[in-house]
Amino acid sequence: MKKNISSTDDQASKLDRKTVERNRRIHMKGLCFKLASLIPARHFKPSRETVTQLDQLDYATSYITQLKGKIEKLKLTKERAASSSTSGSSSINTNMIDHNMMIGTRQLPIVDLRDLGPCIEVILISGLQKNFMLYEVISILQEEGADVVSASFYTAGDKIFHTIHAQVKISRVGVETSRVRQRLQELIF
């Protein structure tokens, strides 16, 4: 009788170990698939479907190494730019730029409108001195036939960046973006 009980316990523990191992393999396979999906297709020399898991891991390793190298180059470029802007008489005086409210060579406020087919993206950049109400921008978009899907803003220094995404109410009619741009410029300037 004791022999039967111990043999069933051994079988149960073997089944448990098999189940645990099967689940571990399934989990690892899922992780490898997820890792391979994060790597751009141009990194795989043959097609993605014919590559073994070991090759996928090798490609992922080389891709990560390339990204690390790019990050280091960008950090060096950033440090050089920061050190050259703080020293030397040829550097641009950032206080003068902020005083004149310039971004690059463009005068603030900036209105950028992108027509993305059934969607519109409005980007507004203004200074703290030039205020406008966001609801006024939203009402212009609604009057021109677009429903606002999302609106966000953030401040950086003395600049305010607004991003508004809108969707066209009636896709056949659309929205005349030139008129929207003109009305927004009248509002902001």
GROMACS .gro file of C-alpha atoms in nm:
model
  189
    1MET     CA    1   0.000   0.000   0.000
    2LYS     CA    2   0.282   0.237   0.084
    3LYS     CA    3   0.439   0.165  -0.252
    4ASN     CA    4   0.127   0.282  -0.441
    5ILE     CA    5   0.106   0.610  -0.248
    6SER     CA    6   0.472   0.698  -0.306
    7SER     CA    7   0.450   0.612  -0.677
    8THR     CA    8   0.146   0.839  -0.723
    9ASP     CA    9   0.329   1.117  -0.538
   10ASP     CA   10   0.628   1.071  -0.772
   11GLN     CA   11   0.399   1.083  -1.076
   12ALA     CA   12   0.226   1.395  -0.946
   13SER     CA   13   0.556   1.570  -0.880
   14LYS     CA   14   0.681   1.473  -1.228
   15LEU     CA   15   0.364   1.616  -1.381
   16ASP     CA   16   0.406   1.934  -1.175
   17ARG     CA   17   0.767   1.972  -1.292
   18LYS     CA   18   0.663   1.911  -1.653
   19THR     CA   19   0.387   2.169  -1.623
   20VAL     CA   20   0.620   2.423  -1.464
   21GLU     CA   21   0.881   2.365  -1.733
   22ARG     CA   22   0.622   2.390  -2.013
   23ASN     CA   23   0.491   2.718  -1.869
   24ARG     CA   24   0.847   2.850  -1.838
   25ARG     CA   25   0.919   2.766  -2.202
   26ILE     CA   26   0.596   2.927  -2.319
   27HIS     CA   27   0.678   3.238  -2.117
   28MET     CA   28   1.033   3.255  -2.258
   29LYS     CA   29   0.902   3.206  -2.612
   30GLY     CA   30   0.660   3.495  -2.559
   31LEU     CA   31   0.939   3.717  -2.427
   32CYS     CA   32   1.162   3.632  -2.724
   33PHE     CA   33   0.878   3.711  -2.963
   34LYS     CA   34   0.817   4.044  -2.789
   35LEU     CA   35   1.188   4.129  -2.805
   36ALA     CA   36   1.204   4.042  -3.175
   37SER     CA   37   0.899   4.258  -3.245
   38LEU     CA   38   1.076   4.560  -3.093
   39ILE     CA   39   1.369   4.535  -3.335
   40PRO     CA   40   1.319   4.716  -3.668
   41ALA     CA   41   1.274   4.482  -3.964
   42ARG     CA   42   1.574   4.634  -4.146
   43HIS     CA   43   1.801   4.480  -3.879
   44PHE     CA   44   1.712   4.127  -3.983
   45LYS     CA   45   1.922   4.022  -4.279
   46PRO     CA   46   1.689   3.744  -4.395
   47SER     CA   47   1.319   3.779  -4.332
   48ARG     CA   48   1.201   3.783  -3.971
   49GLU     CA   49   1.006   3.458  -4.013
   50THR     CA   50   1.304   3.243  -4.116
   51VAL     CA   51   1.529   3.349  -3.827
   52THR     CA   52   1.576   3.117  -3.530
   53GLN     CA   53   1.528   3.236  -3.174
   54LEU     CA   54   1.902   3.229  -3.114
   55ASP     CA   55   1.958   3.448  -3.421
   56GLN     CA   56   1.685   3.684  -3.300
   57LEU     CA   57   1.867   3.719  -2.969
   58ASP     CA   58   2.193   3.789  -3.154
   59TYR     CA   59   2.023   4.057  -3.368
   60ALA     CA   60   1.870   4.210  -3.056
   61THR     CA   61   2.210   4.220  -2.888
   62SER     CA   62   2.373   4.392  -3.185
   63TYR     CA   63   2.082   4.637  -3.214
   64ILE     CA   64   2.106   4.729  -2.846
   65THR     CA   65   2.482   4.775  -2.883
   66GLN     CA   66   2.425   5.008  -3.179
   67LEU     CA   67   2.171   5.208  -2.982
   68LYS     CA   68   2.412   5.243  -2.690
   69GLY     CA   69   2.678   5.373  -2.929
   70LYS     CA   70   2.434   5.627  -3.073
   71ILE     CA   71   2.338   5.740  -2.723
   72GLU     CA   72   2.704   5.793  -2.631
   73LYS     CA   73   2.764   5.996  -2.949
   74LEU     CA   74   2.458   6.209  -2.878
   75LYS     CA   75   2.569   6.267  -2.518
   76LEU     CA   76   2.910   6.382  -2.640
   77THR     CA   77   2.751   6.612  -2.896
   78LYS     CA   78   2.522   6.755  -2.628
   79GLU     CA   79   2.814   6.813  -2.390
   80ARG     CA   80   3.017   6.983  -2.663
   81ALA     CA   81   2.725   7.205  -2.757
   82ALA     CA   82   2.664   7.295  -2.393
   83SER     CA   83   3.030   7.373  -2.328
   84SER     CA   84   3.065   7.579  -2.647
   85SER     CA   85   2.750   7.779  -2.570
   86THR     CA   86   2.866   7.869  -2.220
   87SER     CA   87   3.211   7.984  -2.329
   88GLY     CA   88   3.325   8.195  -2.618
   89SER     CA   89   3.210   8.522  -2.763
   90SER     CA   90   3.049   8.362  -3.068
   91SER     CA   91   2.782   8.190  -2.861
   92ILE     CA   92   2.423   8.311  -2.879
   93ASN     CA   93   2.299   8.505  -2.580
   94THR     CA   94   1.996   8.306  -2.465
   95ASN     CA   95   1.864   8.594  -2.258
   96MET     CA   96   1.847   8.807  -2.572
   97ILE     CA   97   1.659   8.529  -2.752
   98ASP     CA   98   1.410   8.494  -2.466
   99HIS     CA   99   1.372   8.871  -2.448
  100ASN     CA  100   1.288   8.892  -2.817
  101MET     CA  101   1.065   8.584  -2.784
  102MET     CA  102   1.230   8.392  -3.062
  103ILE     CA  103   1.243   8.019  -3.127
  104GLY     CA  104   1.513   7.953  -3.381
  105THR     CA  105   1.451   8.229  -3.631
  106ARG     CA  106   1.071   8.243  -3.595
  107GLN     CA  107   0.889   8.509  -3.396
  108LEU     CA  108   0.646   8.399  -3.124
  109PRO     CA  109   0.361   8.315  -3.120
  110ILE     CA  110   0.373   8.028  -3.369
  111VAL     CA  111   0.069   7.860  -3.524
  112ASP     CA  112   0.126   7.526  -3.693
  113LEU     CA  113  -0.166   7.337  -3.842
  114ARG     CA  114  -0.127   6.989  -3.989
  115ASP     CA  115  -0.397   6.828  -4.198
  116LEU     CA  116  -0.384   6.452  -4.136
  117GLY     CA  117  -0.681   6.352  -4.349
  118PRO     CA  118  -0.975   6.302  -4.116
  119CYS     CA  119  -0.775   6.456  -3.829
  120ILE     CA  120  -0.617   6.794  -3.765
  121GLU     CA  121  -0.325   6.868  -3.536
  122VAL     CA  122  -0.285   7.224  -3.412
  123ILE     CA  123   0.039   7.328  -3.242
  124LEU     CA  124   0.053   7.672  -3.081
  125ILE     CA  125   0.366   7.812  -2.921
  126SER     CA  126   0.337   8.135  -2.730
  127GLY     CA  127   0.513   8.327  -2.460
  128LEU     CA  128   0.384   8.399  -2.114
  129GLN     CA  129   0.323   8.761  -2.211
  130LYS     CA  130   0.091   8.674  -2.501
  131ASN     CA  131  -0.211   8.503  -2.350
  132PHE     CA  132  -0.514   8.357  -2.521
  133MET     CA  133  -0.787   8.132  -2.394
  134LEU     CA  134  -0.771   7.771  -2.504
  135TYR     CA  135  -1.150   7.753  -2.524
  136GLU     CA  136  -1.138   8.019  -2.797
  137VAL     CA  137  -0.912   7.796  -3.008
  138ILE     CA  138  -1.141   7.498  -2.946
  139SER     CA  139  -1.448   7.700  -3.041
  140ILE     CA  140  -1.284   7.807  -3.370
  141LEU     CA  141  -1.212   7.442  -3.453
  142GLN     CA  142  -1.569   7.344  -3.369
  143GLU     CA  143  -1.714   7.628  -3.576
  144GLU     CA  144  -1.506   7.513  -3.873
  145GLY     CA  145  -1.639   7.157  -3.849
  146ALA     CA  146  -1.396   6.967  -3.626
  147ASP     CA  147  -1.449   6.798  -3.290
  148VAL     CA  148  -1.158   6.830  -3.046
  149VAL     CA  149  -1.039   6.489  -2.936
  150SER     CA  150  -0.757   6.596  -2.706
  151ALA     CA  151  -0.585   6.913  -2.594
  152SER     CA  152  -0.270   6.945  -2.390
  153PHE     CA  153  -0.014   7.205  -2.299
  154TYR     CA  154   0.315   7.235  -2.119
  155THR     CA  155   0.546   7.518  -2.029
  156ALA     CA  156   0.919   7.530  -2.085
  157GLY     CA  157   1.087   7.838  -1.950
  158ASP     CA  158   0.872   8.130  -2.058
  159LYS     CA  159   0.710   7.948  -2.350
  160ILE     CA  160   0.379   7.766  -2.358
  161PHE     CA  161   0.330   7.478  -2.603
  162HIS     CA  162  -0.031   7.382  -2.685
  163THR     CA  163  -0.116   7.069  -2.884
  164ILE     CA  164  -0.472   7.008  -2.998
  165HIS     CA  165  -0.597   6.705  -3.190
  166ALA     CA  166  -0.931   6.735  -3.364
  167GLN     CA  167  -1.133   6.506  -3.587
  168VAL     CA  168  -1.345   6.620  -3.879
  169LYS     CA  169  -1.718   6.596  -3.802
  170ILE     CA  170  -1.826   6.517  -4.159
  171SER     CA  171  -1.549   6.347  -4.353
  172ARG     CA  172  -1.701   6.420  -4.695
  173VAL     CA  173  -1.707   6.794  -4.629
  174GLY     CA  174  -1.381   6.816  -4.436
  175VAL     CA  175  -1.231   7.128  -4.285
  176GLU     CA  176  -1.073   7.412  -4.477
  177THR     CA  177  -0.740   7.432  -4.297
  178SER     CA  178  -0.636   7.761  -4.455
  179ARG     CA  179  -0.939   7.935  -4.304
  180VAL     CA  180  -0.875   7.769  -3.966
  181ARG     CA  181  -0.512   7.883  -3.978
  182GLN     CA  182  -0.614   8.240  -4.064
  183ARG     CA  183  -0.870   8.257  -3.781
  184LEU     CA  184  -0.620   8.116  -3.530
  185GLN     CA  185  -0.357   8.367  -3.637
  186GLU     CA  186  -0.609   8.650  -3.596
  187LEU     CA  187  -0.690   8.523  -3.248
  188ILE     CA  188  -0.333   8.478  -3.132
  189PHE     CA  189  -0.163   8.776  -3.296
   0.00000   0.00000   0.00000
